[in-house]
Coordinates of N, CA, C and O in Angstrom, one line a residue:
M339 N -4.2 24.1 -18.3 CA -6.1 23.9 -18.2 C -6.2 22.6 -17.7 O -7.0 22.9 -16.5
L340 N -5.2 21.8 -18.4 CA -5.1 20.5 -18.7 C -5.4 19.8 -16.9 O -5.8 19.0 -16.2
L341 N -3.9 20.6 -16.9 CA -3.1 20.3 -15.2 C -4.5 20.4 -14.1 O -4.6 20.0 -12.7
L342 N -5.1 21.5 -14.0 CA -5.6 22.6 -13.5 C -6.7 20.8 -13.0 O -7.0 20.6 -13.0
L343 N -8.1 21.1 -14.7 CA -8.3 20.1 -14.4 C -8.6 18.3 -13.1 O -9.4 18.1 -13.0
L344 N -7.1 18.7 -14.0 CA -7.1 17.0 -14.1 C -6.7 16.5 -12.1 O -7.0 15.9 -10.7
L345 N -6.3 18.2 -11.6 CA -5.8 18.3 -9.9 C -7.6 18.0 -9.1 O -7.9 18.0 -8.1
A346 N -8.5 19.4 -9.6 CA -10.0 19.2 -8.7 C -10.5 18.3 -8.9 O -10.8 17.6 -8.1
S347 N -10.2 17.5 -10.1 CA -10.9 15.7 -10.4 C -9.8 15.0 -9.4 O -10.4 14.2 -8.5
A348 N -8.9 15.4 -8.7 CA -8.3 13.9 -7.8 C -8.8 14.4 -6.5 O -8.4 13.9 -5.5
F349 N -8.9 15.5 -5.8 CA -9.9 16.2 -4.6 C -11.2 16.0 -5.0 O -11.4 16.0 -3.6
L350 N -11.7 15.4 -6.4 CA -13.2 15.3 -5.7 C -13.0 14.2 -6.0 O -14.6 13.3 -5.7
L351 N -12.6 13.0 -6.3 CA -12.8 12.0 -5.9 C -13.1 11.1 -4.3 O -11.9 10.8 -4.0
L352 N -14.1 10.7 -3.7 CA -13.8 10.7 -2.6 C -14.3 8.9 -2.4 O -14.5 8.2 -3.9
P353 N -14.4 8.5 -1.2 CA -13.7 6.7 -1.3 C -14.9 6.5 -0.9 O -15.3 5.2 -1.3
W354 N -16.3 7.0 -0.9 CA -18.0 6.6 -1.2 C -18.1 5.5 -2.7 O -18.6 5.5 -3.4
A355 N -17.0 6.8 -3.9 CA -17.4 7.0 -4.7 C -17.1 6.0 -6.0 O -17.0 5.9 -6.7
G356 N -16.1 5.4 -5.3 CA -15.5 4.2 -5.4 C -13.7 4.4 -6.3 O -13.5 3.8 -6.5
A357 N -13.8 5.5 -5.7 CA -12.4 5.8 -6.2 C -11.5 4.8 -5.3 O -10.2 4.7 -6.0
G358 N -11.2 3.6 -4.6 CA -10.3 3.0 -4.0 C -10.9 2.2 -3.9 O -9.8 1.1 -3.7
E359 N -11.8 1.7 -5.4 CA -11.6 0.1 -5.6 C -10.7 0.0 -6.3 O -9.9 1.4 -7.7
I360 N -10.1 -1.3 -7.3 CA -9.5 -2.1 -8.0 C -9.9 -2.3 -9.0 O -10.5 -2.9 -9.5
I361 N -10.6 -1.7 -10.4 CA -11.2 -2.5 -12.1 C -10.3 -2.9 -12.6 O -9.0 -2.3 -13.0
G362 N -11.3 -4.1 -12.9 CA -9.8 -5.1 -14.0 C -8.7 -6.1 -13.4 O -8.3 -5.9 -14.0
G363 N -8.6 -6.2 -11.8 CA -7.4 -6.5 -11.2 C -8.6 -7.7 -10.6 O -9.7 -8.3 -10.9
W364 N -7.3 -8.2 -10.4 CA -7.5 -9.8 -9.9 C -7.1 -10.6 -8.1 O -5.7 -9.3 -8.6
E365 N -6.5 -11.9 -7.8 CA -6.3 -11.6 -6.9 C -5.2 -12.8 -7.3 O -5.3 -14.0 -8.1
A366 N -4.3 -12.0 -6.4 CA -2.7 -13.5 -7.2 C -2.8 -14.4 -5.9 O -3.8 -14.4 -5.0
K367 N -2.4 -15.5 -6.8 CA -2.2 -16.4 -5.4 C -1.4 -16.9 -4.9 O 0.1 -16.3 -5.3
P368 N -1.3 -17.9 -3.4 CA -0.7 -16.6 -2.9 C 0.4 -17.5 -3.1 O 0.1 -18.6 -3.8
H369 N 2.3 -17.5 -2.7 CA 2.7 -17.4 -2.9 C 3.3 -17.2 -4.2 O 4.7 -17.6 -5.0
S370 N 3.0 -17.2 -4.8 CA 3.6 -16.6 -6.6 C 3.7 -15.1 -6.4 O 4.4 -15.0 -8.1
R371 N 3.9 -14.1 -5.3 CA 5.4 -14.0 -5.5 C 5.6 -13.4 -4.5 O 5.5 -12.6 -3.1
P372 N 6.9 -14.4 -4.7 CA 7.7 -15.0 -3.1 C 8.9 -14.1 -2.5 O 9.5 -13.4 -1.4
Y373 N 8.2 -12.6 -3.0 CA 8.6 -11.9 -3.1 C 8.7 -10.3 -2.1 O 9.6 -9.1 -1.9
M374 N 7.6 -10.3 -2.4 CA 6.0 -9.5 -1.6 C 6.6 -9.7 0.1 O 6.9 -11.1 0.3
A375 N 6.3 -8.9 0.6 CA 6.1 -8.7 2.2 C 4.6 -7.8 2.6 O 3.6 -7.0 2.5
H376 N 4.5 -9.0 3.0 CA 3.0 -8.0 4.5 C 3.4 -7.9 5.9 O 3.5 -9.1 6.4
L377 N 3.2 -6.9 6.7 CA 3.5 -6.8 7.3 C 2.3 -6.5 8.2 O 2.0 -4.3 8.3
S378 N 2.1 -6.8 9.4 CA 2.0 -6.2 10.6 C 2.5 -6.2 12.0 O 3.5 -6.8 12.9
I379 N 2.7 -4.8 11.1 CA 2.5 -3.7 13.0 C 2.8 -3.3 14.7 O 2.3 -2.9 14.3
R380 N 2.9 -4.3 15.7 CA 2.6 -3.8 16.9 C 2.5 -2.9 18.0 O 4.0 -3.1 17.7
S381 N 2.4 -1.8 17.7 CA 3.3 -0.6 19.3 C 2.1 -0.3 20.4 O 0.5 -0.9 20.1
V382 N 2.4 0.1 21.5 CA 2.1 1.2 22.5 C 0.7 2.4 21.9 O 0.2 1.7 22.5
S383 N 2.3 2.2 20.5 CA 0.7 3.7 19.7 C -0.7 2.5 18.7 O -1.3 3.1 18.4
G384 N -0.6 1.3 18.6 CA -1.2 1.1 17.9 C -0.8 -0.3 17.4 O 0.5 -0.2 17.1
N385 N -1.4 -0.1 15.7 CA -1.2 -1.1 15.1 C -0.6 -1.2 13.8 O -2.4 0.1 13.7
S386 N -0.5 -1.8 12.9 CA -0.6 -0.8 11.2 C -0.3 -2.0 10.6 O 0.3 -2.9 10.6
R387 N -0.6 -1.8 9.2 CA 0.1 -3.2 8.0 C 0.4 -2.6 7.0 O 0.2 -0.3 6.6
C388 N 1.0 -3.1 6.3 CA 2.7 -2.1 5.5 C 2.3 -3.3 5.0 O 2.8 -4.7 5.3
G389 N 3.1 -2.6 2.5 CA 3.9 -3.7 2.8 C 5.5 -3.7 2.3 O 5.5 -2.6 3.1
G390 N 5.6 -4.5 1.8 CA 7.2 -4.4 1.7 C 7.9 -6.0 1.1 O 7.2 -6.5 -0.1
F391 N 9.1 -5.7 0.2 CA 9.5 -6.7 -0.8 C 10.7 -7.0 -0.3 O 12.1 -6.3 0.8
L392 N 11.1 -8.3 -0.1 CA 12.7 -9.0 0.0 C 13.5 -8.2 -1.0 O 13.3 -8.1 -1.9
I393 N 14.3 -8.2 0.4 CA 16.0 -7.3 -0.9 C 16.9 -8.7 -0.1 O 18.2 -8.0 -0.9
R394 N 16.9 -9.2 0.9 CA 18.0 -10.8 1.2 C 17.2 -11.0 1.8 O 15.5 -11.3 2.5
P395 N 17.3 -13.1 1.9 CA 16.5 -13.9 3.0 C 16.0 -13.1 4.5 O 15.4 -13.8 4.4
D396 N 16.5 -12.4 4.9 CA 16.3 -12.4 6.8 C 16.3 -10.7 6.5 O 16.7 -10.2 8.4
A397 N 15.1 -9.8 5.6 CA 15.5 -8.0 5.1 C 14.7 -7.7 4.4 O 14.4 -8.2 3.3
V398 N 13.6 -7.4 4.7 CA 12.3 -6.6 4.2 C 12.2 -5.3 3.8 O 12.9 -4.1 5.1
L399 N 12.0 -4.7 3.2 CA 12.5 -3.1 3.1 C 11.0 -2.3 2.6 O 10.3 -3.8 2.1
S400 N 11.0 -1.2 3.2 CA 9.4 -1.0 3.1 C 9.2 0.9 3.4 O 10.2 1.3 3.5
A401 N 8.2 1.7 3.1 CA 7.8 2.5 3.6 C 8.7 3.1 5.1 O 8.1 2.5 6.1
A402 N 9.1 4.4 4.8 CA 9.3 4.5 6.0 C 8.7 5.2 6.9 O 8.4 5.3 8.6
H403 N 6.8 5.2 6.6 CA 5.6 5.1 7.2 C 5.7 4.8 7.6 O 4.7 4.5 9.2
C404 N 5.9 3.1 7.5 CA 4.7 2.4 8.1 C 5.9 2.4 9.9 O 5.2 1.0 10.6
V405 N 6.3 2.1 9.7 CA 7.3 2.2 11.5 C 7.5 3.2 12.1 O 8.8 3.7 13.1
A406 N 7.8 4.3 11.3 CA 8.3 5.7 12.2 C 7.2 6.5 13.3 O 6.5 6.1 13.2
G407 N 7.5 6.3 14.0 CA 6.9 6.2 15.6 C 6.5 5.3 16.3 O 5.3 5.0 17.4
K408 N 6.7 4.3 15.8 CA 6.1 3.1 16.4 C 7.0 1.9 17.9 O 7.2 1.3 17.5
R409 N 7.8 3.0 17.5 CA 8.6 2.4 18.7 C 7.7 3.2 20.4 O 7.1 3.4 20.8

């Protein structure tokens, strides 16, 4: 019963209802997280932005949907 209630509430949270906002957080200071990366990917199909993190000085690991079909 509780699971059904949680699933129903997840579908009812609309973006205009404030569900996409961070509450109680604060902005990180620039360069305070040196292992994080912001990716801005330009392609013929459009621009996209994603996050990632450094796994080596010359490599960023990100989610597959950030670059899927962007060729």
